[in-house]
Coordinates of C-alpha atoms in Angstrom, one line a residue:
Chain A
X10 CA 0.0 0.0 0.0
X11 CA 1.3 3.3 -0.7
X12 CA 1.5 5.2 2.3
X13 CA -1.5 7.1 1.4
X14 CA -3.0 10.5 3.2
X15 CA -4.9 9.9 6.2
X16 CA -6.9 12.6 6.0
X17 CA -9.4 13.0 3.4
X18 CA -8.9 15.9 0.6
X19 CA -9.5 19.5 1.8
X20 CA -12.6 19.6 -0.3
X21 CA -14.7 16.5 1.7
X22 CA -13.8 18.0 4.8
X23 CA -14.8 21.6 4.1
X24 CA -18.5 19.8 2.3
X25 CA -19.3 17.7 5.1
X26 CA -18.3 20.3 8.2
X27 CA -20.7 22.2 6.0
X28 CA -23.2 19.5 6.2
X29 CA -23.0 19.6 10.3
X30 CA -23.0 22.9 10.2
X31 CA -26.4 23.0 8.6
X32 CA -27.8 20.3 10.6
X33 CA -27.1 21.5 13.7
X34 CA -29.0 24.7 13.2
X35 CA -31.7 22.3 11.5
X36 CA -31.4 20.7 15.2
X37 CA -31.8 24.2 17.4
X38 CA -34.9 24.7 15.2
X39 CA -36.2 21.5 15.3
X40 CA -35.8 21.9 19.2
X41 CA -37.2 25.6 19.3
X42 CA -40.6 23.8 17.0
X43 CA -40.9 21.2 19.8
X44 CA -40.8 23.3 23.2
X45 CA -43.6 25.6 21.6
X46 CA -45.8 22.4 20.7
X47 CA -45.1 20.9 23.7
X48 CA -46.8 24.1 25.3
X49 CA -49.5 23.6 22.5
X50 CA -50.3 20.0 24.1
X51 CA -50.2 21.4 27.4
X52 CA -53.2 23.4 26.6
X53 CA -54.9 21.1 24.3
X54 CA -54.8 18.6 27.6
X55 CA -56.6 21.0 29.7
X56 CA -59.1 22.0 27.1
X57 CA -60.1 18.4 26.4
X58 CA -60.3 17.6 30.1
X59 CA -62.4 20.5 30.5
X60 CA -64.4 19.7 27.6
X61 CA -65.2 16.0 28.8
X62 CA -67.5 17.5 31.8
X63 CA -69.4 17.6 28.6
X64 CA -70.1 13.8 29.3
X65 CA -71.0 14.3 32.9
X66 CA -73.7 16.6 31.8
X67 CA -73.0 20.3 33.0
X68 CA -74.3 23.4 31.1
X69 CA -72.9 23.9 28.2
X70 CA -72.1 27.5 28.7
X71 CA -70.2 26.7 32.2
X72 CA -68.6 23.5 29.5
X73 CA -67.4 25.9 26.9
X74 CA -66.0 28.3 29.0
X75 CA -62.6 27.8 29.8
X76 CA -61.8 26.1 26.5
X77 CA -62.8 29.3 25.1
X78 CA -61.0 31.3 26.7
X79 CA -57.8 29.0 26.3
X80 CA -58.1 29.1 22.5
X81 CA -56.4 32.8 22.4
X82 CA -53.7 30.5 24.5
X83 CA -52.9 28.8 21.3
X84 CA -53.7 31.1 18.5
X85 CA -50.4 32.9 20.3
X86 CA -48.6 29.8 20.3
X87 CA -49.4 28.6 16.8
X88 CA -48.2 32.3 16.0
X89 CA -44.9 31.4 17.9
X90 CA -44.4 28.7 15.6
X91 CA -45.1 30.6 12.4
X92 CA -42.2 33.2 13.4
X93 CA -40.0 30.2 14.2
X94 CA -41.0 28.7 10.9
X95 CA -40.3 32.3 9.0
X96 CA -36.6 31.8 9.6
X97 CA -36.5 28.7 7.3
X98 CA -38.8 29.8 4.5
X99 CA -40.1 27.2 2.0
X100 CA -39.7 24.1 4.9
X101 CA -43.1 24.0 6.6
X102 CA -43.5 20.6 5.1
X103 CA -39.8 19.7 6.2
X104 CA -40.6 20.1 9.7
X105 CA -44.7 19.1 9.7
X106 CA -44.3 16.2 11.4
X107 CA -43.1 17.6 14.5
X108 CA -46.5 19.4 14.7
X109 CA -49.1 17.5 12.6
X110 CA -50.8 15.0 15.2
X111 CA -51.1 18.0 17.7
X112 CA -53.0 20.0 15.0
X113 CA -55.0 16.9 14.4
X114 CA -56.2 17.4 18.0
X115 CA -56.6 21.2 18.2
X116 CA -58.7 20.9 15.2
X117 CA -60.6 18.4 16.7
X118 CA -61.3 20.2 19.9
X119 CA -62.1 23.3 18.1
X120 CA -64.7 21.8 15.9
X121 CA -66.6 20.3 18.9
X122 CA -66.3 23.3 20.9
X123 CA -67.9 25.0 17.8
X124 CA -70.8 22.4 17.2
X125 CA -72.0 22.2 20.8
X126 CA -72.5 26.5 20.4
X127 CA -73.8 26.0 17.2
X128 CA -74.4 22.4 15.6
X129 CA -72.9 23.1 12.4
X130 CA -69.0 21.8 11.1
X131 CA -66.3 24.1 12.0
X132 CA -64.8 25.5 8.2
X133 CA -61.1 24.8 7.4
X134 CA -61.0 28.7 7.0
X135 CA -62.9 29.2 10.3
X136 CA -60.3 27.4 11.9
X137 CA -57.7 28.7 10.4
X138 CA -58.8 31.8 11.7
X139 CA -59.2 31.1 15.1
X140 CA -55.5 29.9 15.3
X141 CA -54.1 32.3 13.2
X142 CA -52.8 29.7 10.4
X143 CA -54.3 32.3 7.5
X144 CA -51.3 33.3 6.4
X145 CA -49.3 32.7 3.0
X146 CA -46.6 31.1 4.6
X147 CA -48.1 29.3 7.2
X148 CA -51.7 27.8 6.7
X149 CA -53.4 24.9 8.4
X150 CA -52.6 21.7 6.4
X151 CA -56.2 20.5 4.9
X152 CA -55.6 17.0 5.7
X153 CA -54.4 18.1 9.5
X154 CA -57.8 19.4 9.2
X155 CA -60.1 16.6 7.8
X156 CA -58.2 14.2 10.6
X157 CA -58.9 16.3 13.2
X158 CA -62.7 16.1 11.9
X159 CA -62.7 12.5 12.3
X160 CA -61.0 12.8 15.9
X161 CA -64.5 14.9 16.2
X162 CA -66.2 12.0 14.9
X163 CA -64.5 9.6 17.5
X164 CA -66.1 11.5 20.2
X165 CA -69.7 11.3 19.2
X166 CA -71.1 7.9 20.2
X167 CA -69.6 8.5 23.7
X168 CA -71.5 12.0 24.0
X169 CA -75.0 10.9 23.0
X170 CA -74.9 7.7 25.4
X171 CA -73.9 9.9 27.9
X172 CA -76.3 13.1 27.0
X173 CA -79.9 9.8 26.9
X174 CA -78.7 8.7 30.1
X175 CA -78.6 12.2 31.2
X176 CA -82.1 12.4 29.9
X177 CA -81.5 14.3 26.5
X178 CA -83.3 12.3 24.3
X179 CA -83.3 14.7 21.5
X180 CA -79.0 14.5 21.3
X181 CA -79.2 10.9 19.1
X182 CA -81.1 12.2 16.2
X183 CA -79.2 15.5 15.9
X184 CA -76.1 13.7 15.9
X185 CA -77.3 10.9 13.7
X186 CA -77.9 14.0 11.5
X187 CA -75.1 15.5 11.6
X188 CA -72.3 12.7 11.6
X189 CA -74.7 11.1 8.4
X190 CA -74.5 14.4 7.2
X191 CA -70.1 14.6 7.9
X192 CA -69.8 11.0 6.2
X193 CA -71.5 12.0 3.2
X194 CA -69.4 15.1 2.6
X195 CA -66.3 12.8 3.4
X196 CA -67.8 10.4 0.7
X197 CA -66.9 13.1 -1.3
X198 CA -63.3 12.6 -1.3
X199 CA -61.1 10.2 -3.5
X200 CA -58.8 8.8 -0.8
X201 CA -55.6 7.1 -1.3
X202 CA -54.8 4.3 1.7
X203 CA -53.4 6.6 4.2
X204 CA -54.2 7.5 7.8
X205 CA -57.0 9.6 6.3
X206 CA -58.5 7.1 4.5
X207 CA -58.3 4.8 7.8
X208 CA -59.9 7.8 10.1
X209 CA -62.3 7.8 7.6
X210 CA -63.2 4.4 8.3
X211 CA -63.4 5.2 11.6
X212 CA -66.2 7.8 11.3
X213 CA -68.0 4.8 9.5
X214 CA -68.1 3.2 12.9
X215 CA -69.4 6.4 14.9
X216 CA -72.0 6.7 12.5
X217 CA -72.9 3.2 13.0
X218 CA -73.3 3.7 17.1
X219 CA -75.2 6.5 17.2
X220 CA -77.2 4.8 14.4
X221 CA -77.9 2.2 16.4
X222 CA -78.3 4.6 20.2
X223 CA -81.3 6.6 17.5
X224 CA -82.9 3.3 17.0
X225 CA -82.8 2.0 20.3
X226 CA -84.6 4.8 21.1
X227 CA -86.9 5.2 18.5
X228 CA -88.3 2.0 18.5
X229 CA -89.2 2.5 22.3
X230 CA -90.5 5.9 21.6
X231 CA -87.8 7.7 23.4
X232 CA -86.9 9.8 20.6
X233 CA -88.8 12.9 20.3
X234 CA -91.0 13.6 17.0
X235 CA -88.3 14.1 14.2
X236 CA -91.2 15.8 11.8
X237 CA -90.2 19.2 12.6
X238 CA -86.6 20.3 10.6
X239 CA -84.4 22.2 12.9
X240 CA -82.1 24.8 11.5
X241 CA -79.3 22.4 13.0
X242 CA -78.8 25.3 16.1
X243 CA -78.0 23.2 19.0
X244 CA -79.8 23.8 22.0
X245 CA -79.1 21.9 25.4
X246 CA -81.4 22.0 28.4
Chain B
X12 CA -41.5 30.7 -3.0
X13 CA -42.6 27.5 -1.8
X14 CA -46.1 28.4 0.0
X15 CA -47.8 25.9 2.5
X16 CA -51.0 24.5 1.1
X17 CA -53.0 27.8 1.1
X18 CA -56.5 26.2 0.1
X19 CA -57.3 30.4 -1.1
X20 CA -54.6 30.0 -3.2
X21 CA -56.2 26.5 -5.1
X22 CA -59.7 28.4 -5.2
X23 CA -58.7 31.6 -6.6
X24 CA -56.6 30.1 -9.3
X25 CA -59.1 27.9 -10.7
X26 CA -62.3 29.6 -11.0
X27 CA -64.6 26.7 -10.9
X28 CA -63.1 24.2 -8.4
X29 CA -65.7 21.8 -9.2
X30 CA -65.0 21.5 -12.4
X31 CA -62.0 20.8 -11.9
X32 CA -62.5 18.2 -9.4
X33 CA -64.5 16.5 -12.1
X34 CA -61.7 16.4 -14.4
X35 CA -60.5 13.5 -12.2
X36 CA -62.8 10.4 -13.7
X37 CA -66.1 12.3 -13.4
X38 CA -67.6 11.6 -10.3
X39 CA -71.5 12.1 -10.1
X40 CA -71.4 13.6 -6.5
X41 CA -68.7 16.5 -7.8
X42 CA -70.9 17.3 -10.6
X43 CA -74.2 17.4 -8.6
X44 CA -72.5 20.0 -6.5
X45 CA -71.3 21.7 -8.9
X46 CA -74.8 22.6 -10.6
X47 CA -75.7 23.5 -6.6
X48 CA -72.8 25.9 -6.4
X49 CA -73.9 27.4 -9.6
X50 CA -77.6 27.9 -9.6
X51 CA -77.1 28.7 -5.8
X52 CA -75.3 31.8 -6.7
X53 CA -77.9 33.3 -8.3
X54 CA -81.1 32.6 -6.4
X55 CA -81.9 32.8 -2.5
X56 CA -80.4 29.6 -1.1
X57 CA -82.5 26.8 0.3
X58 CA -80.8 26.1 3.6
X59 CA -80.5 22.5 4.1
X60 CA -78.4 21.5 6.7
X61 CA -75.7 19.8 4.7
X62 CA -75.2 21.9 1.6
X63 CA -73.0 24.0 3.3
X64 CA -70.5 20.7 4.1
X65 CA -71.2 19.7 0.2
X66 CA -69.9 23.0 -1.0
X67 CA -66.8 23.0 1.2
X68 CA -66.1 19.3 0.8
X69 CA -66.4 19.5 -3.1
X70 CA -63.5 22.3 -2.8
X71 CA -61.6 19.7 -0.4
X72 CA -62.2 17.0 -3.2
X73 CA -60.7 18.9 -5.6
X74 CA -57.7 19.9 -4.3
X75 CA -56.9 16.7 -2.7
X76 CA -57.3 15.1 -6.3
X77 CA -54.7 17.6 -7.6
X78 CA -52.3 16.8 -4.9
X79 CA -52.3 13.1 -5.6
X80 CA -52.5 13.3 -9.2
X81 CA -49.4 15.2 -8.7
X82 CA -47.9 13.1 -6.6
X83 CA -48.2 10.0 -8.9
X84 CA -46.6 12.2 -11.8
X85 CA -43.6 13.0 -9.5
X86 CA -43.7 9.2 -8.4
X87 CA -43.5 8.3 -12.1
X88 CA -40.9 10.5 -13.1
X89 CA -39.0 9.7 -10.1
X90 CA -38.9 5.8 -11.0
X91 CA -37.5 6.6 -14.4
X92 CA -34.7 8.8 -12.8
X93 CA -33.7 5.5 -11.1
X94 CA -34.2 3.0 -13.5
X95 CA -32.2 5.4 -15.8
X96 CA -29.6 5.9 -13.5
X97 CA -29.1 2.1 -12.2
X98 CA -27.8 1.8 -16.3
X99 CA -25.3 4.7 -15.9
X100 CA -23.5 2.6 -13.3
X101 CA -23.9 -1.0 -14.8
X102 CA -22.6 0.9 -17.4
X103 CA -19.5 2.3 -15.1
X104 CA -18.5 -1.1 -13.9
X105 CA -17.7 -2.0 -17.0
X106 CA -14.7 -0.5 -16.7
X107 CA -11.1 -1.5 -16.9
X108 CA -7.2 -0.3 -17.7
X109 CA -8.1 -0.6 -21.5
X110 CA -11.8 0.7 -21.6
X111 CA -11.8 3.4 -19.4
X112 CA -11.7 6.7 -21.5
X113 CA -14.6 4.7 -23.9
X114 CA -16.8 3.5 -20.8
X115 CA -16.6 6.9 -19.2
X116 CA -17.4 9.2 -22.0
X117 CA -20.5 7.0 -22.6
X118 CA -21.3 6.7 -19.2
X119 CA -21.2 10.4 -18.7
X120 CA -23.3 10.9 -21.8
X121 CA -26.0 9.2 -20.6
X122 CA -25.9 10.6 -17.3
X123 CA -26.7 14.0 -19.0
X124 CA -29.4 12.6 -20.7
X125 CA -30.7 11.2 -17.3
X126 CA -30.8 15.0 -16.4
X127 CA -32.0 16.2 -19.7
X128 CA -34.7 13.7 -19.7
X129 CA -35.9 12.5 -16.3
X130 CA -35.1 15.5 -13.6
X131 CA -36.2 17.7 -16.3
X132 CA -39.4 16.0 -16.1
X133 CA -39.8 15.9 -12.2
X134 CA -39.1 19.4 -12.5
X135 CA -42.2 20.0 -14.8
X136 CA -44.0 17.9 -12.3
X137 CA -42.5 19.5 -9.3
X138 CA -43.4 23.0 -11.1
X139 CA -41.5 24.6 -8.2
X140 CA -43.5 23.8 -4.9
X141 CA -44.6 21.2 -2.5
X142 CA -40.6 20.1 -2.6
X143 CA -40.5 19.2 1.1
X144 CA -44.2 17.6 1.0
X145 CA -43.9 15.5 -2.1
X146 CA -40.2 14.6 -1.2
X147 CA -41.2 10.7 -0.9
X148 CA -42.0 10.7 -3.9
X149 CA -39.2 11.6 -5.6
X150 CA -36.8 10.7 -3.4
X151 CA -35.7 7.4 -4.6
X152 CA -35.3 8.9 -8.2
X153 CA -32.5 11.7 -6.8
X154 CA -30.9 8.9 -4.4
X155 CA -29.8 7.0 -7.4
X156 CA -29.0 9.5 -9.6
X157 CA -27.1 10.8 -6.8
X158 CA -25.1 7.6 -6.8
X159 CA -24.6 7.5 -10.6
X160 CA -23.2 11.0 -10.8
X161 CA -20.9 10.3 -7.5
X162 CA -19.9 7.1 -9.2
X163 CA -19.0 8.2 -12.7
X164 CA -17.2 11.4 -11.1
X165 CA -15.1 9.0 -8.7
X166 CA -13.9 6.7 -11.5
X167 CA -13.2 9.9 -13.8
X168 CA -11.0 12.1 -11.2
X169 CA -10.6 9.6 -8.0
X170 CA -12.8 12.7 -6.2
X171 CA -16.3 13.2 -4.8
X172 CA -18.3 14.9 -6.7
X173 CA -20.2 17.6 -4.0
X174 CA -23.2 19.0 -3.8
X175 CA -22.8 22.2 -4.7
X176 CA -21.5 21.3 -7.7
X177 CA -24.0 18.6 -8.5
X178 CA -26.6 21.2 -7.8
X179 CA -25.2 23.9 -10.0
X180 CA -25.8 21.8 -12.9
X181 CA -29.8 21.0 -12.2
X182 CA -30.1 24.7 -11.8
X183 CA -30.6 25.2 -15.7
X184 CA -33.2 22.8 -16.0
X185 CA -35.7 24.8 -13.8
X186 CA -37.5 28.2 -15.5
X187 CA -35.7 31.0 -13.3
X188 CA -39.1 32.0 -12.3
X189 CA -39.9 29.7 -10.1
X190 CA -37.8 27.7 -7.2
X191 CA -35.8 25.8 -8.5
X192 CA -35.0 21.8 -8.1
X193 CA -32.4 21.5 -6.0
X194 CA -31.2 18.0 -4.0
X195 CA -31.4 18.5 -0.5
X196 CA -28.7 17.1 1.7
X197 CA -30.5 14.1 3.2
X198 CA -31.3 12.6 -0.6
X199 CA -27.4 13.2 -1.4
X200 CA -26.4 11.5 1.7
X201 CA -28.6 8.7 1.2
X202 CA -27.3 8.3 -2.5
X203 CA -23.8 8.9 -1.3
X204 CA -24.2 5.8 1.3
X205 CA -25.9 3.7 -1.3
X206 CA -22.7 4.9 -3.4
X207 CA -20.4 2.7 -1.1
X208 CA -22.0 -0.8 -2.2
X209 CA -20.9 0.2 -5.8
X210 CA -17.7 0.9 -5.4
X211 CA -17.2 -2.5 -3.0
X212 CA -18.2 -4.2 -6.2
X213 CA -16.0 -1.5 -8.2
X214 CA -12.7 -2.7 -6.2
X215 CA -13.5 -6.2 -6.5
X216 CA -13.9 -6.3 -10.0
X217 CA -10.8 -4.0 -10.4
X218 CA -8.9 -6.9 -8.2
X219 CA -10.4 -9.7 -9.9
X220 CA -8.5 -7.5 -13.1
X221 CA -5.6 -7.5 -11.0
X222 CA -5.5 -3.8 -11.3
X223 CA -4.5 -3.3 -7.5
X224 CA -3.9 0.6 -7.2
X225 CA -6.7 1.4 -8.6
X226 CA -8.3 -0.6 -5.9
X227 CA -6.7 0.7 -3.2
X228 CA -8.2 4.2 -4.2
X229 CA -11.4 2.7 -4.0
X230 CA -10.5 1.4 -0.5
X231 CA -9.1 5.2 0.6
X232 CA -11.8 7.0 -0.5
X233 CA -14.4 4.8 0.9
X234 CA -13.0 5.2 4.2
X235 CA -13.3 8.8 4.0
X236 CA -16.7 8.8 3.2
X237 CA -17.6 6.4 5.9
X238 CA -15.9 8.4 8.5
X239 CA -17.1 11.7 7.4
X240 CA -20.6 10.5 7.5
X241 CA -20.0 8.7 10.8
X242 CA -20.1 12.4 11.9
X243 CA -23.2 13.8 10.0
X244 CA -25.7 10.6 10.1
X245 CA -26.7 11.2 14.0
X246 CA -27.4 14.9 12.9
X247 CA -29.8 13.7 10.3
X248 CA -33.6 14.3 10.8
X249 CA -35.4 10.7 10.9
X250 CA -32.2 8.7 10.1
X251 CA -33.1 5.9 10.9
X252 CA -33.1 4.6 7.2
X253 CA -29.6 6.4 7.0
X254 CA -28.4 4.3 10.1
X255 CA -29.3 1.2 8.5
X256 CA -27.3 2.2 5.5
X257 CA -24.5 3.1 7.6
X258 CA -24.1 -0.8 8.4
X259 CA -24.2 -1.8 5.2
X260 CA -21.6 0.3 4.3
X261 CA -19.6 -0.1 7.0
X262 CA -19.1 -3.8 5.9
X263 CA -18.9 -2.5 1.9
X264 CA -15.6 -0.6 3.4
X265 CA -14.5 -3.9 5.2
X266 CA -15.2 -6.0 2.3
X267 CA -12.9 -3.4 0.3
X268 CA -10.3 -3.6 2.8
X269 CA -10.2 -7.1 3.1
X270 CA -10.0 -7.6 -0.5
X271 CA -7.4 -5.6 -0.3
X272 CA -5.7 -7.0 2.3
X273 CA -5.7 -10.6 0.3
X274 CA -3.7 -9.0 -2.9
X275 CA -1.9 -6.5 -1.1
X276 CA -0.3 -10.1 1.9
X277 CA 0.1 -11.9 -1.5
X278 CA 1.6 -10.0 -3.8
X279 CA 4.7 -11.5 -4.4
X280 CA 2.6 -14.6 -5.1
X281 CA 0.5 -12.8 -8.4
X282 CA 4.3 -12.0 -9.7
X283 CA 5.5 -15.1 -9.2
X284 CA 2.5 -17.0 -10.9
X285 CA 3.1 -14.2 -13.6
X286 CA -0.6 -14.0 -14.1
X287 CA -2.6 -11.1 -14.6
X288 CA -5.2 -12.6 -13.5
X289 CA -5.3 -13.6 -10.1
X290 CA -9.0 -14.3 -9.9
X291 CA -8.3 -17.8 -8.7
X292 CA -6.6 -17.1 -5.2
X293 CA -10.2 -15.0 -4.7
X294 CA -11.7 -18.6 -3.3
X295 CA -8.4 -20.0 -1.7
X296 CA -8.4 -20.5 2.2
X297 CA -5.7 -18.6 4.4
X298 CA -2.6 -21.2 4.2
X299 CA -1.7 -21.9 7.7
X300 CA 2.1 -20.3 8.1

């Protein structure tokens, strides 16, 4: 063997201490993304566990009201990460997964905060908006979005069991409504087999329950008259 | 500028989402909405509870269908990038002392036309955006071609061929208006690992030629790769495909090295035989001393 160099040319070394370079600060970022969605789950917890008294029956008003007030909590956070994000222009995608299933959930939350007010479907621009993810560089993900409507989904057939046995016997038939309503607009879509198309699935399964918590009750004349169309404005006595 | 998926952006530059959305295999439901949409706009609208989710969904529809109608043109494009590349470096092996100038100069040829061709057309596809969202897509296409390029460079100068440079020469391909296709620095490591496999095979066919420097080369600049990524890999975001390559190519370099080791213990016996082709000791156990 000719006693060769030990050290690689001039030129590797200088590309790949480049490389590190960039990484490194790829890192720091990476690490900045993850403490401000680490708060972002912080608040998502509380919101949810505030939001499950939901189950146990309390006004809604009394329900809604700290999960209201916490949404400014995040709409300043989700702004936090857009400024870290404006430092690397062009790589929202790069870094989307260190965000994406949180979104899933705050977009989940929102829109069930938003039907028990109003029993319609929160819009991906109306969430957008409440977070403050309308802007050119940094928008909410439409597939963040659709997921987070099937998390909604997920939480249905819990909440009408739990709103009969509280003696709401009018919940099953607007939710039958509007979760038949939510699967046909989700019928809509040409899905490839991803995690959407397996959420999807999912709200399948919700629709099924309540389905079968309306029929239960119909057939034992629980249900009150459904003759009359409502507007789909949720009331809750 | 790459822009994340602004679903204002989609609607305002298509006038008729719907009818776009039916350009994907016409689906009744799009269609149905589509008439709704229209005739809604011009008289008082019926509320039922779920046109509102219709006309939102059918926007949803549509630009979901563009995104994964795109994404199957980048994943074409991207397969022939490799399949076009894999030939550049079957066609590098075939190299020897006698062919090298004639291997190279065709090799090198129809690399350019792997970059004429094929990246040109993921840059149509790419048309400038969704580089980081669609990079699964594609990145299989750029790893190999990433290899070939490395590959032919190596065997034509004995250096690596870096990214800057390999970059500068995609830059043309992409209309100056837009962002342009550039390989990021995970798909050039990747390829760069994947590189390492090629030239173990390289040196062994070199040896198998008895051409023994040359080998050697191999085995040096292998080992300089291997350490400098050694360095970079645990920097990587989501390397855990990039550590799995990192064993492979560790024993690629000891393969090398070994093979090395053979000719370089029994060199006085390839003189001796007087044969240039020293294939044969390839399969013959160590003699005990």
């Amino acid at each position: 063997m000719t006693g060769g160099e030990t050290d690689a040319p001039a030129s590797m070394e200088k590309q790949f201490e480049d490389f590190r370079v960039k990484l490194d600060e790829a890192g720091s970022l990476r690490e900045r993304i993850r403490a401000v969605v680490n708060e972002i789950e912080s608040i998502t917890r509380l919101m949810h566990a505030s939001l499950l008294h939901v189950h146990q029956s309390r006004p809604l008003s009394e329900v809604l009201e700290k999960p209201k007030a916490q949404v400014d909590g995040l709409k300043e956070l989700y702004g936090r990460l857009a400024e870290v994000l404006c430092e690397c222009p062009g790589e929202y995608y790069r870094f989307h997964n260190d965000w994406r299933s949180e979104t899933q959930t705050v977009v989940s939350l929102l829109a069930f905060m938003h039907w028990l007010e109003t029993g319609k479907l929160l819009m991906h621009t109306e969430a957008e908006e409440k977070l403050g993810m309308n802007q050119a560089e940094f928008a909410l993900d439409i597939e963040d979005y659709l997921i987070g409507l099937c998390f909604l989904s997920n939480e249905m057939p819990r909440y009408v069991v739990n709103q009969v046995l509280a003696g709401n016997y009018d919940c099953p038939r607007k939710v039958l409504r509007f979760l038949t309503d939510l699967h046909a607009a989700f019928r809509m879509l040409n899905l490839r087999n991803d995690f959407l198309r397996k959420k999807f699935d999912s709200l399948k399964y919700d629709l099924k329950r309540v389905e079968e918590v309306y029929y239960d009750m119909k057939i034992r004349h629980l249900a009150n008259g459904d003759s009359a169309e409502d507007n789909g404005t949720q009331g809750q006595s | 500028m790459f822009h994340a998926p602004a679903l204002r952006s989609w609607i305002s530059s298509s006038r008729s989402p719907i009818i776009m959305a039916s350009k994907s295999k016409t689906h009744r439901l799009h269609q149905l909405s589509g008439t709704a949409l229209q005739s809604i706009a011009k008289r008082p609208r019926t509320i039922t509870t779920e046109s509102y989710m219709k006309d939102a969904f059918a926007n949803y529809a549509g630009y979901l269908n563009e995104l994964n109608e795109k994404r199957e043109r980048v994943v074409k494009s991207s397969r022939d990038i490799t399949i076009n590349s894999k030939k550049v470096i079957f066609q590098v092996h075939r190299i020897s002392r006698d062919n090298k100038e004639e291997v190279l100069k065709k090799a090198e040829a129809d690399l350019e036309a792997v970059k004429d061709q094929y990246i040109s057309r993921l840059v149509k596809e790419l048309q400038g955006t969704d580089f980081w969202k669609l990079r699964r897509a594609y990145s299989p296409g750029v790893q190999e071609y990433v290899e070939a390029a490395t590959f032919c460079k190596f065997c034509r100068t004995g250096t690596l061929l870096d990214l800057e440079e390999l970059n500068a020469g995609l830059l043309p391909l992409s209309d100056p208006a837009i962002e342009p296709l550039q390989i990021n620095v995970f798909d050039y490591l990747l390829g760069l690992a994947d590189l390492t496999g090629e030239l173990m095979r390289l040196a062994i066919g070199r040896i198998s030629d008895g051409e023994l420097e040359f080998a050697e080369k191999i085995c040096r600049f292998s080992r300089d790769i291997y350490r400098e990524l050694t360095l970079v890999v645990p920097l990587m975001d989501n390397n855990s495909d990039m550590k799995t390559k990192m064993d492979t190519m560790l024993q690629s370099v000891l393969k090398i090295e070994n093979a090395c080791l053979s000719v370089h213990v029994r060199g006085s016996e390839y003189t001796l035989l007087g044969s240039s082709d020293p294939s044969f000791l390839m399969g013959v156990p160590d003699m005990q001393s």
